[in-house]
Amino acid sequence: MTAPPVPRHGRASESAQWTARARRAAESAFPPERLLPDRQPAYLGSWVYVFGVISVVSLVWVITTGCVLALFGPTWWHTSSVGLFFNSMHLWSVEVFFFFMVLHLWGKFFMAAWRGKRRLTWATGVISFVVSIAAAFTGYLSQQNFDSQWISTQAKDGINATGAGAFWNVLNFGQMLMWHIVLLPIGVAAIVGLHILLVRRRGIVPPFEVGDHADGAGGDGDGSGDVVGTTTLEVGTAPTVERGVSA
Amino acid sequence: MSAMRKRRFNPDRDVKEWSGPSIPYDILKEAFVALVAVGCLVLLLAVVFSSPDEHAVTLKTWSTADPVDFAQTAITQLDGTSPVATYGPPYNSTPGAAQHIGFFEPAQWLGTHQAVDTAKDFVLGPLQTLPGDAAVHQAVSEYEAASSAQRQAWTSAYEKAVADAKDVNGTLQVPPGPYGPVGTIIARLTSMAQSGALDGALSGQGQFYNTNYTKPLLFIASGNYLADLAGHQHLQGDQWGMMNETGNYPGQAWLWLYTMWYQVAPMNSSSNADLEVWGIMMVLTLVLIFLPFIPILRSVPRWSRVYRLIWRDHYRRLAQSRVARPQSVSATVEPTS
């Protein structure tokens, strides 16, 4: 005896479910070939594209080494050579993370990577940079050594001047440690995750057209005067096509 | 069609989506290789350079190493003239102490949230926890019972005397003067700090568990000892200290712009420098976030032509194929809101 076939989308009331709608939206926004593409536009052949990947994998190392430090508590690395080693891994993965994130940011700036509905991708990238700075800063405050003493007693003036010191006390080790190992990592991971999803959704920004060079009013900047990159389109009828830009 | 509006293609906002060739690209393999490569790099850096870990300064180490500086700081905590006692919000309500830009005075608006009474919290309170010390308890009682004018006379006399104090083998020696019980109070506080008991009294705050070091840090930061050590490590504000850390480590190099503003006029001499620098950084951060919406700034990448280096292979191929045939494109132009 076989079970009767179940309609794929069920009745209309079922298709109006929040769950069904969320699934359809997710399937529409992130089809598998867009989420995990195996082809990329030919213009991708530049080392600048590697900076973003290195930033993400550096963050993986930051979180991994941070988890190891969390396993044994905040004083472990002061008293154990193994703890010091993992603290060093944590420190240098943070340095590598920021180094390549800054390169990634500059690279995307000079690519004007916000073009073509990618402004939110750009904004989440900048916000993840800012939240990462806060996460690193609270890490310096949580070291329980001379560095954290000096940095906290100096930084308090800036924080207090803004009024934030009323509820965000950089001299409170317990509060800063909680922010460093719970709240801010969640924030960084969430925003970086959103940033990556947006990159998958919108794709890697294409290069400027030859006619866009210099001032967008014609010419490729070499003075020869090429095709003018000013196209007038009827908004509302213009198709949004992202063929071959699934990264 | 009235609903339709024509919008001019803007190369700094719109893009002609790619319809050219694509290449095989194993994104997971790339991520794995990058993960291993960065792991090796981090491992190498950790093995070669380790990480800095200068011991924290305690009230004990400070008062033992420099009892004169400790006593000179302690008297300002007692008479309410220390940087902490006159700080303003969030530690106390000293009038006019909060930084402001015109009417904008956020610290004052939010008020006192980590109340610190330096005389009571840093000096008199800890001394009262000392068991079996009749002399200091009597000195504290005498000081607390005295009039405000009498207290000020004693503390002023002690401040003058302690300016000529000497450190004799770790023992504080202050010239005699008409400072009443204040001499006993500061001398006992110094010996209490040298024993380590003051660290416990300020850190514990009457509880077994505590993770809030606000009070001992504020006390230690009031003296010159911590700042002198920081100066030797190139950590002072005028040494770009906010982005440095102890030793020859890169520190928070990403704070270079924030630190830079403290080095330039008028912030380098302003009493509201912190609020001004934070204001500048907030504005710049917002500019960076909303840069795609800001005319002129969003055109800088196109004008700079740095992108020609980034996509140089693409433009080389394009130049080679330009003669052969024009490339078909479709455009994505965002509708006006």
Coordinates of C-alpha atoms in Angstrom, one line a residue:
Chain A
M1 CA 0.0 0.0 0.0
T2 CA 1.5 3.3 -1.0
A3 CA 0.8 6.7 0.5
P4 CA -1.1 9.1 -1.7
P5 CA 1.0 11.7 -3.5
V6 CA 1.4 14.9 -1.6
P7 CA 1.0 18.1 -3.7
R8 CA 4.3 19.9 -3.8
H9 CA 2.9 23.2 -2.7
G10 CA -0.3 22.0 -1.0
R11 CA -3.3 24.2 -0.7
A12 CA -3.3 27.9 -1.0
S13 CA -3.5 28.4 2.7
E14 CA -0.4 26.2 3.1
S15 CA 1.5 28.1 0.5
A16 CA 0.8 31.3 2.4
Q17 CA 2.6 29.9 5.5
W18 CA 5.4 32.0 6.8
T19 CA 7.6 28.9 6.6
A20 CA 6.6 28.2 2.9
R21 CA 7.1 31.8 2.0
A22 CA 10.5 31.9 3.7
R23 CA 11.6 28.8 1.9
R24 CA 10.5 30.1 -1.5
A25 CA 12.2 33.4 -0.8
A26 CA 15.4 31.7 0.1
E27 CA 15.2 29.4 -2.9
S28 CA 14.7 32.4 -5.1
A29 CA 17.5 34.5 -3.6
F30 CA 20.0 31.7 -3.2
P31 CA 19.7 29.0 -5.8
P32 CA 22.4 26.4 -5.2
E33 CA 24.4 27.5 -8.3
R34 CA 24.5 31.0 -6.9
L35 CA 25.3 30.0 -3.4
L36 CA 28.1 27.6 -4.4
P37 CA 29.1 28.6 -7.9
D38 CA 31.6 26.6 -9.9
R39 CA 32.1 29.3 -12.5
Q40 CA 33.0 33.0 -12.3
P41 CA 33.2 35.8 -14.7
A42 CA 36.4 35.9 -16.6
Y43 CA 37.4 39.3 -15.2
L44 CA 37.9 37.7 -11.8
G45 CA 41.5 37.1 -12.5
S46 CA 43.0 39.5 -10.0
W47 CA 44.8 39.1 -6.6
V48 CA 42.5 41.7 -5.2
Y49 CA 39.7 39.2 -5.0
V50 CA 41.8 37.0 -2.7
F51 CA 41.9 39.6 0.0
G52 CA 38.2 39.0 0.9
V53 CA 38.7 35.3 1.2
I54 CA 41.8 35.7 3.3
S55 CA 39.9 38.0 5.6
V56 CA 37.2 35.4 6.1
V57 CA 39.6 32.5 6.8
S58 CA 41.6 34.7 9.1
L59 CA 38.4 35.3 11.0
V60 CA 37.9 31.6 11.2
W61 CA 41.4 31.4 12.9
V62 CA 40.6 34.2 15.2
I63 CA 37.4 32.5 16.4
T64 CA 39.1 29.1 16.6
T65 CA 42.0 30.3 18.7
G66 CA 39.6 32.4 20.8
C67 CA 37.6 29.3 21.5
V68 CA 40.7 27.5 22.7
L69 CA 41.5 30.4 25.0
A70 CA 37.9 30.4 26.3
L71 CA 38.2 26.7 27.1
F72 CA 40.7 27.4 29.8
G73 CA 39.8 30.9 31.0
P74 CA 41.2 34.4 30.8
T75 CA 44.2 33.8 33.1
W76 CA 45.5 30.6 31.4
W77 CA 47.7 32.2 28.9
H78 CA 49.6 34.1 31.6
T79 CA 50.6 31.0 33.4
S80 CA 51.0 28.3 30.6
S81 CA 53.4 28.2 27.7
V82 CA 50.7 26.4 25.7
G83 CA 48.3 29.2 26.6
L84 CA 50.8 31.8 25.6
F85 CA 51.2 30.0 22.2
F86 CA 47.4 30.0 21.6
N87 CA 47.2 33.7 22.7
S88 CA 50.0 34.4 20.1
M89 CA 48.0 32.6 17.5
H90 CA 45.0 34.6 18.4
L91 CA 46.9 37.9 18.3
W92 CA 48.5 37.2 14.9
S93 CA 45.3 35.9 13.3
V94 CA 43.7 39.2 14.4
E95 CA 46.6 41.2 12.8
V96 CA 46.3 39.2 9.6
F97 CA 42.6 39.6 9.6
F98 CA 42.8 43.4 9.8
F99 CA 45.6 43.6 7.4
F100 CA 43.7 41.8 4.7
M101 CA 40.4 43.4 5.6
V102 CA 41.9 46.8 5.1
L103 CA 43.3 45.7 1.7
H104 CA 39.9 44.2 0.8
L105 CA 38.2 47.5 1.7
W106 CA 40.6 49.6 -0.3
G107 CA 40.4 47.2 -3.2
K108 CA 36.6 47.3 -3.2
F109 CA 36.7 51.1 -2.9
F110 CA 38.8 51.5 -6.0
M111 CA 36.5 49.0 -7.8
A112 CA 33.5 51.0 -6.8
A113 CA 32.1 47.7 -5.7
W114 CA 28.7 49.3 -4.6
R115 CA 27.6 49.6 -8.3
G116 CA 24.5 47.8 -9.5
K117 CA 22.5 47.3 -6.3
R118 CA 25.5 46.4 -4.3
R119 CA 25.3 49.3 -1.8
L120 CA 24.1 47.1 1.0
T121 CA 27.0 44.8 0.3
W122 CA 29.4 47.7 0.7
A123 CA 27.6 49.0 3.8
T124 CA 27.7 45.6 5.6
G125 CA 31.4 45.4 4.7
V126 CA 32.1 48.8 6.3
I127 CA 30.0 47.9 9.4
S128 CA 31.8 44.6 9.8
F129 CA 35.1 46.5 9.8
V130 CA 33.8 48.9 12.5
V131 CA 32.4 46.1 14.7
S132 CA 35.6 44.1 14.3
I133 CA 37.5 47.2 15.6
A134 CA 35.3 47.1 18.7
A135 CA 35.8 43.4 19.1
A136 CA 39.6 43.7 18.9
F137 CA 39.6 46.7 21.2
T138 CA 37.7 44.8 23.9
G139 CA 40.2 42.0 23.4
Y140 CA 43.0 44.4 24.3
L141 CA 41.1 45.4 27.4
S142 CA 40.6 41.8 28.4
Q143 CA 44.3 40.8 28.5
Q144 CA 44.7 41.5 32.2
N145 CA 48.2 42.9 31.8
F146 CA 49.9 46.3 31.5
D147 CA 48.6 46.8 28.0
S148 CA 45.0 46.4 29.1
Q149 CA 45.6 48.7 32.1
W150 CA 47.0 51.5 30.0
I151 CA 44.7 51.2 27.0
S152 CA 41.6 51.1 29.3
T153 CA 42.6 54.1 31.4
Q154 CA 43.4 56.1 28.3
A155 CA 40.4 55.0 26.2
K156 CA 37.9 55.7 29.0
D157 CA 38.2 59.4 28.3
G158 CA 37.0 59.0 24.7
I159 CA 34.2 56.7 25.6
N160 CA 33.1 58.8 28.6
A161 CA 33.1 62.0 26.5
T162 CA 30.5 60.5 24.2
G163 CA 28.3 59.5 27.2
A164 CA 28.7 55.8 26.4
G165 CA 30.8 55.4 29.5
A166 CA 27.6 55.6 31.5
F167 CA 26.8 52.1 30.5
W168 CA 29.9 50.8 28.8
N169 CA 32.7 50.9 31.3
V170 CA 36.1 50.0 29.7
L171 CA 37.6 49.7 33.2
N172 CA 35.2 46.8 34.1
F173 CA 37.1 43.7 33.1
G174 CA 34.1 41.4 33.4
Q175 CA 31.9 43.6 31.2
M176 CA 34.6 43.9 28.5
L177 CA 35.4 40.2 28.5
M178 CA 31.7 39.4 28.0
W179 CA 31.5 41.8 25.1
H180 CA 34.7 40.4 23.7
I181 CA 33.8 36.7 23.8
V182 CA 30.0 36.8 23.4
L183 CA 28.3 39.9 22.1
L184 CA 30.8 41.3 19.6
P185 CA 31.8 37.9 18.1
I186 CA 28.1 37.3 17.5
G187 CA 27.9 40.7 15.9
V188 CA 31.0 40.2 13.7
A189 CA 29.9 36.8 12.6
A190 CA 26.4 37.9 11.8
I191 CA 27.4 40.9 9.8
V192 CA 30.2 39.1 7.9
G193 CA 27.7 36.3 7.2
L194 CA 25.2 38.8 5.8
H195 CA 28.0 40.4 3.8
I196 CA 29.0 37.1 2.2
L197 CA 25.3 36.2 1.4
L198 CA 24.9 39.6 -0.3
V199 CA 28.1 38.9 -2.3
R200 CA 26.6 35.6 -3.4
R201 CA 23.3 37.2 -4.1
R202 CA 24.5 40.2 -6.1
G203 CA 27.7 38.8 -7.5
I204 CA 31.1 40.3 -8.0
V205 CA 30.9 43.8 -9.4
P206 CA 31.9 43.9 -13.1
P207 CA 34.7 46.3 -14.3
F208 CA 33.9 49.8 -15.5
E209 CA 32.9 49.9 -19.1
V210 CA 35.6 51.4 -21.3
G211 CA 33.4 54.4 -21.9
D212 CA 33.0 55.0 -18.2
H213 CA 36.7 55.9 -17.8
A214 CA 37.8 59.3 -16.6
D215 CA 34.5 61.2 -16.2
G216 CA 31.8 59.0 -17.6
A217 CA 31.3 61.4 -20.5
G218 CA 33.2 59.5 -23.0
G219 CA 36.7 58.4 -23.7
D220 CA 38.7 55.7 -22.0
G221 CA 41.0 58.2 -20.4
D222 CA 43.6 58.0 -23.0
G223 CA 42.3 60.9 -24.9
S224 CA 41.2 58.9 -27.9
G225 CA 37.5 59.2 -27.3
D226 CA 35.7 55.9 -27.2
V227 CA 32.2 54.8 -26.9
V228 CA 30.3 56.9 -24.4
G229 CA 29.1 54.9 -21.4
T230 CA 25.8 56.7 -20.9
T231 CA 22.8 54.6 -21.6
T232 CA 19.4 55.9 -21.0
L233 CA 16.9 53.2 -19.9
E234 CA 13.3 53.1 -19.0
V235 CA 13.2 52.2 -15.4
G236 CA 10.5 49.6 -14.7
T237 CA 11.1 47.9 -18.0
A238 CA 14.8 47.5 -17.8
P239 CA 15.7 43.9 -17.0
T240 CA 17.9 43.1 -14.1
V241 CA 20.1 40.4 -15.5
E242 CA 23.0 38.9 -13.7
R243 CA 24.1 36.4 -16.2
G244 CA 27.4 34.8 -15.5
V245 CA 27.8 36.8 -12.3
S246 CA 26.9 34.2 -9.8
A247 CA 29.8 34.7 -7.4
Chain B
M1 CA 3.5 55.6 -19.5
S2 CA 3.4 58.0 -16.6
A3 CA 4.8 55.5 -14.1
M4 CA 7.9 55.1 -16.0
R5 CA 10.8 57.5 -15.6
K6 CA 13.9 57.8 -17.6
R7 CA 17.1 57.7 -15.6
R8 CA 20.5 58.4 -17.0
F9 CA 23.0 55.6 -16.6
N10 CA 25.5 56.7 -13.9
P11 CA 28.7 54.7 -14.1
D12 CA 29.3 55.3 -10.3
R13 CA 26.0 53.9 -9.4
D14 CA 24.8 51.6 -12.1
V15 CA 26.5 48.7 -13.9
K16 CA 26.3 46.9 -17.1
E17 CA 26.1 43.3 -15.9
W18 CA 28.5 40.9 -17.3
S19 CA 27.5 38.8 -20.3
G20 CA 31.0 37.8 -21.3
P21 CA 32.8 34.5 -20.8
S22 CA 33.1 32.8 -17.5
I23 CA 35.9 30.6 -16.1
P24 CA 35.8 27.5 -13.9
Y25 CA 36.4 28.5 -10.3
D26 CA 36.5 26.1 -7.3
I27 CA 35.5 28.5 -4.5
L28 CA 35.6 25.9 -1.8
K29 CA 39.0 24.7 -2.8
E30 CA 40.2 28.3 -2.8
A31 CA 38.8 28.8 0.7
F32 CA 40.4 25.6 2.0
V33 CA 43.8 26.5 0.5
A34 CA 43.5 30.0 2.0
L35 CA 42.6 28.6 5.4
V36 CA 45.6 26.3 5.4
A37 CA 47.9 29.1 4.1
V38 CA 46.7 31.6 6.7
G39 CA 47.0 29.0 9.4
C40 CA 50.6 28.3 8.5
L41 CA 51.3 32.0 8.4
V42 CA 49.7 32.6 11.8
L43 CA 51.5 29.6 13.3
L44 CA 54.8 30.9 12.0
L45 CA 54.2 34.4 13.4
A46 CA 53.2 33.0 16.7
V47 CA 56.3 30.8 17.0
V48 CA 58.7 33.5 15.9
F49 CA 57.2 36.6 17.6
S50 CA 55.0 35.2 20.4
S51 CA 52.9 37.9 22.1
P52 CA 53.6 40.6 24.6
D53 CA 52.6 40.1 28.3
E54 CA 53.9 42.9 30.5
H55 CA 52.8 42.3 34.1
A56 CA 50.0 44.6 35.3
V57 CA 50.9 47.4 37.7
T58 CA 49.4 47.0 41.2
L59 CA 49.0 49.4 44.0
K60 CA 51.6 47.3 45.7
T61 CA 54.2 47.5 43.0
W62 CA 53.6 51.2 42.5
S63 CA 53.8 52.1 46.2
T64 CA 56.9 49.9 46.7
A65 CA 58.7 51.2 43.6
D66 CA 57.8 54.9 44.1
P67 CA 56.2 55.6 47.5
V68 CA 56.6 59.3 47.1
D69 CA 54.6 59.4 43.9
F70 CA 52.0 57.2 45.6
A71 CA 51.8 59.5 48.6
Q72 CA 51.6 62.6 46.4
T73 CA 48.7 61.0 44.5
A74 CA 47.0 59.7 47.6
I75 CA 46.8 63.2 49.2
T76 CA 45.0 64.5 46.0
Q77 CA 42.5 61.6 46.4
L78 CA 41.9 62.7 50.0
D79 CA 41.5 66.4 49.4
G80 CA 39.5 65.9 46.2
T81 CA 41.9 67.5 43.7
S82 CA 43.0 64.4 41.8
P83 CA 42.1 63.9 38.1
V84 CA 39.5 61.3 39.2
A85 CA 37.9 63.5 41.9
T86 CA 37.4 66.3 39.4
Y87 CA 36.6 64.1 36.4
G88 CA 32.9 64.7 36.2
P89 CA 30.5 62.1 34.6
P90 CA 30.3 59.2 34.8
Y91 CA 32.3 59.2 38.1
N92 CA 31.0 62.3 39.8
S93 CA 29.1 65.5 39.1
T94 CA 31.9 68.0 39.1
P95 CA 30.4 71.2 37.5
G96 CA 31.7 72.0 34.0
A97 CA 33.9 68.9 33.8
A98 CA 32.0 67.1 31.1
Q99 CA 33.4 67.6 27.6
H100 CA 31.1 69.4 25.2
I101 CA 30.8 70.9 21.7
G102 CA 28.6 73.8 22.1
F103 CA 25.3 72.7 23.6
F104 CA 26.1 69.0 22.8
E105 CA 27.2 67.6 26.2
P106 CA 26.2 63.9 26.2
A107 CA 28.3 62.9 29.2
Q108 CA 26.6 65.5 31.3
W109 CA 23.1 64.5 30.0
L110 CA 23.7 60.9 31.0
G111 CA 25.1 61.8 34.4
T112 CA 27.0 59.8 37.1
H113 CA 26.8 56.0 36.7
Q114 CA 30.0 54.7 38.3
A115 CA 30.1 57.0 41.4
V116 CA 33.5 57.4 42.9
D117 CA 34.2 59.4 46.1
T118 CA 38.0 59.4 46.0
A119 CA 38.4 60.3 49.7
K120 CA 36.0 57.7 50.9
D121 CA 36.6 55.0 48.3
F122 CA 40.4 55.3 47.9
V123 CA 41.7 56.5 51.3
L124 CA 39.4 56.5 54.3
G125 CA 37.3 53.5 53.5
P126 CA 40.2 51.1 53.0
L127 CA 42.0 52.3 56.1
Q128 CA 38.9 51.5 58.2
T129 CA 39.2 47.9 57.1
L130 CA 42.6 47.6 58.8
P131 CA 42.1 45.5 61.9
G132 CA 43.6 46.5 65.3
D133 CA 45.2 49.7 64.2
A134 CA 44.0 52.2 66.8
A135 CA 46.2 55.0 65.6
V136 CA 44.9 55.0 62.0
H137 CA 41.3 54.6 63.2
Q138 CA 41.7 57.6 65.5
A139 CA 43.3 59.6 62.7
V140 CA 40.5 58.8 60.4
S141 CA 37.9 59.7 63.0
E142 CA 39.7 63.0 63.8
Y143 CA 39.8 63.9 60.1
E144 CA 36.2 63.0 59.5
A145 CA 35.1 65.0 62.5
A146 CA 37.0 68.1 61.5
S147 CA 35.5 71.1 59.7
S148 CA 36.0 71.5 56.0
A149 CA 38.3 74.4 56.6
Q150 CA 40.4 72.4 59.0
R151 CA 40.6 69.5 56.6
Q152 CA 41.8 71.8 53.8
A153 CA 44.4 73.3 56.1
W154 CA 45.8 69.9 56.9
T155 CA 45.8 68.6 53.4
S156 CA 47.3 71.8 52.0
A157 CA 50.1 71.5 54.6
Y158 CA 50.7 67.9 53.7
E159 CA 50.8 68.6 50.0
K160 CA 53.5 71.1 50.6
A161 CA 55.4 68.7 52.8
V162 CA 55.1 65.7 50.6
A163 CA 56.5 67.6 47.7
D164 CA 59.8 67.3 49.5
A165 CA 59.3 63.7 50.6
K166 CA 62.0 61.1 50.2
D167 CA 62.0 57.5 49.4
V168 CA 64.5 55.9 51.9
N169 CA 64.8 52.2 51.0
G170 CA 61.1 52.0 50.1
T171 CA 60.0 53.9 53.2
L172 CA 58.2 57.2 52.8
Q173 CA 59.8 60.1 54.7
V174 CA 57.8 63.3 54.8
P175 CA 59.1 66.5 56.4
P176 CA 57.2 67.5 59.6
G177 CA 54.4 70.0 59.3
P178 CA 51.0 71.2 60.6
Y179 CA 49.1 68.5 58.8
G180 CA 47.4 66.9 61.8
P181 CA 46.1 63.3 61.3
V182 CA 46.7 63.5 57.5
G183 CA 50.3 62.4 58.0
T184 CA 49.2 59.2 59.8
I185 CA 46.5 58.6 57.2
I186 CA 48.8 58.8 54.2
A187 CA 51.6 56.9 55.8
R188 CA 49.3 54.1 56.8
L189 CA 47.7 54.0 53.4
T190 CA 51.2 53.8 51.8
S191 CA 52.2 50.9 54.1
M192 CA 48.8 49.3 53.4
A193 CA 49.4 49.5 49.7
Q194 CA 52.9 48.2 50.0
S195 CA 51.6 45.1 51.8
G196 CA 49.1 44.4 49.0
A197 CA 46.1 44.9 51.3
L198 CA 44.9 48.1 49.4
D199 CA 44.7 46.1 46.1
G200 CA 42.4 43.7 47.8
A201 CA 40.3 46.4 49.5
L202 CA 39.8 48.3 46.2
S203 CA 39.3 45.3 44.0
G204 CA 37.1 43.3 46.3
Q205 CA 34.6 46.0 47.2
G206 CA 33.2 43.9 50.0
Q207 CA 32.5 40.9 47.7
F208 CA 34.3 37.6 47.3
Y209 CA 33.9 37.5 43.5
N210 CA 34.6 40.7 41.6
T211 CA 35.6 41.4 38.0
N212 CA 35.2 45.2 38.1
Y213 CA 38.6 47.0 38.4
T214 CA 37.3 50.5 37.9
K215 CA 38.4 51.9 41.3
P216 CA 41.9 50.5 41.5
L217 CA 42.5 51.4 37.9
L218 CA 41.4 55.0 38.4
F219 CA 43.6 55.2 41.5
I220 CA 46.7 53.9 39.7
A221 CA 46.0 56.0 36.6
S222 CA 46.0 59.2 38.7
G223 CA 49.7 58.9 39.5
N224 CA 52.8 59.4 37.4
Y225 CA 54.1 55.9 37.8
L226 CA 51.8 54.2 35.3
A227 CA 52.3 57.1 32.8
D228 CA 56.1 57.0 33.1
L229 CA 56.1 53.2 32.4
A230 CA 53.8 53.9 29.4
G231 CA 56.1 56.6 28.2
H232 CA 59.1 54.2 28.1
Q233 CA 56.9 51.8 26.1
H234 CA 55.9 54.6 23.6
L235 CA 52.3 54.4 24.7
Q236 CA 51.7 58.0 25.6
G237 CA 49.0 59.9 23.7
D238 CA 51.6 62.1 21.9
Q239 CA 53.4 58.9 21.0
W240 CA 50.4 57.6 19.0
G241 CA 49.9 55.4 22.1
M242 CA 46.3 54.4 21.4
M243 CA 47.4 52.2 18.5
N244 CA 50.6 50.9 20.0
E245 CA 51.2 48.1 22.5
T246 CA 54.1 47.1 24.6
G247 CA 57.2 45.8 22.9
N248 CA 57.8 45.9 19.1
Y249 CA 54.4 44.6 18.2
P250 CA 52.1 46.1 15.6
G251 CA 49.3 46.8 18.1
Q252 CA 46.0 48.2 16.8
A253 CA 47.4 49.8 13.7
W254 CA 43.9 50.1 12.3
L255 CA 43.3 52.9 14.8
W256 CA 45.9 55.1 13.0
L257 CA 43.3 57.6 11.8
Y258 CA 41.6 57.9 15.3
T259 CA 45.0 58.4 16.9
M260 CA 46.1 60.9 14.3
W261 CA 43.4 63.4 15.2
Y262 CA 44.8 63.7 18.7
Q263 CA 48.2 64.8 17.2
V264 CA 46.8 67.7 15.1
A265 CA 45.4 71.2 16.0
P266 CA 43.0 72.1 17.5
M267 CA 42.5 68.7 19.1
N268 CA 46.0 68.4 20.4
S269 CA 45.4 71.2 22.8
S270 CA 41.6 71.2 23.3
S271 CA 40.0 70.4 26.6
N272 CA 37.2 68.7 24.5
A273 CA 39.6 66.7 22.3
D274 CA 38.0 63.3 23.0
L275 CA 34.5 64.4 22.1
E276 CA 35.8 66.3 19.0
V277 CA 37.8 63.3 17.8
W278 CA 34.9 60.9 18.3
G279 CA 32.7 63.3 16.5
I280 CA 35.0 63.4 13.5
M281 CA 35.3 59.6 13.5
M282 CA 31.6 59.1 13.7
V283 CA 31.1 61.4 10.7
L284 CA 33.8 59.8 8.7
T285 CA 32.4 56.3 9.5
L286 CA 29.0 57.4 8.3
V287 CA 30.5 58.9 5.2
L288 CA 32.2 55.6 4.5
I289 CA 29.0 53.6 5.0
F290 CA 26.9 55.9 2.8
L291 CA 29.7 56.6 0.3
P292 CA 27.8 55.0 -2.6
F293 CA 25.2 57.8 -2.2
I294 CA 27.6 60.7 -2.0
P295 CA 28.2 62.4 -5.3
I296 CA 31.9 63.3 -6.1
L297 CA 33.2 60.9 -3.5
R298 CA 31.7 57.9 -5.2
S299 CA 33.3 59.0 -8.4
V300 CA 36.8 59.0 -6.9
P301 CA 37.4 55.3 -7.8
R302 CA 36.6 56.0 -11.5
W303 CA 38.7 59.1 -11.6
S304 CA 41.6 57.5 -9.8
R305 CA 41.9 54.8 -12.5
V306 CA 43.4 52.4 -9.9
Y307 CA 40.8 49.9 -11.1
R308 CA 42.7 49.6 -14.3
L309 CA 45.5 47.9 -12.3
I310 CA 43.0 45.7 -10.5
W311 CA 41.3 44.6 -13.8
R312 CA 44.4 45.0 -16.0
D313 CA 44.0 41.5 -17.5
H314 CA 40.4 42.2 -18.3
Y315 CA 41.1 45.5 -20.1
R316 CA 44.0 43.9 -21.9
R317 CA 41.7 41.2 -23.3
L318 CA 39.1 43.8 -24.0
A319 CA 41.6 45.9 -26.0
Q320 CA 42.6 42.8 -28.0
S321 CA 39.0 41.9 -28.8
R322 CA 37.7 45.3 -29.3
V323 CA 38.5 45.4 -33.0
A324 CA 37.0 41.9 -33.5
R325 CA 33.4 42.5 -32.4
P326 CA 31.5 44.7 -30.0
Q327 CA 30.4 43.1 -26.7
S328 CA 26.7 42.8 -25.9
V329 CA 25.7 44.1 -22.6
S330 CA 22.5 44.4 -20.6
A331 CA 22.3 47.1 -18.0
T332 CA 21.0 47.2 -14.4
V333 CA 19.9 50.7 -13.6
E334 CA 18.3 51.2 -10.2
P335 CA 14.9 52.8 -10.3
T336 CA 14.6 56.2 -8.7
S337 CA 12.8 56.2 -5.4

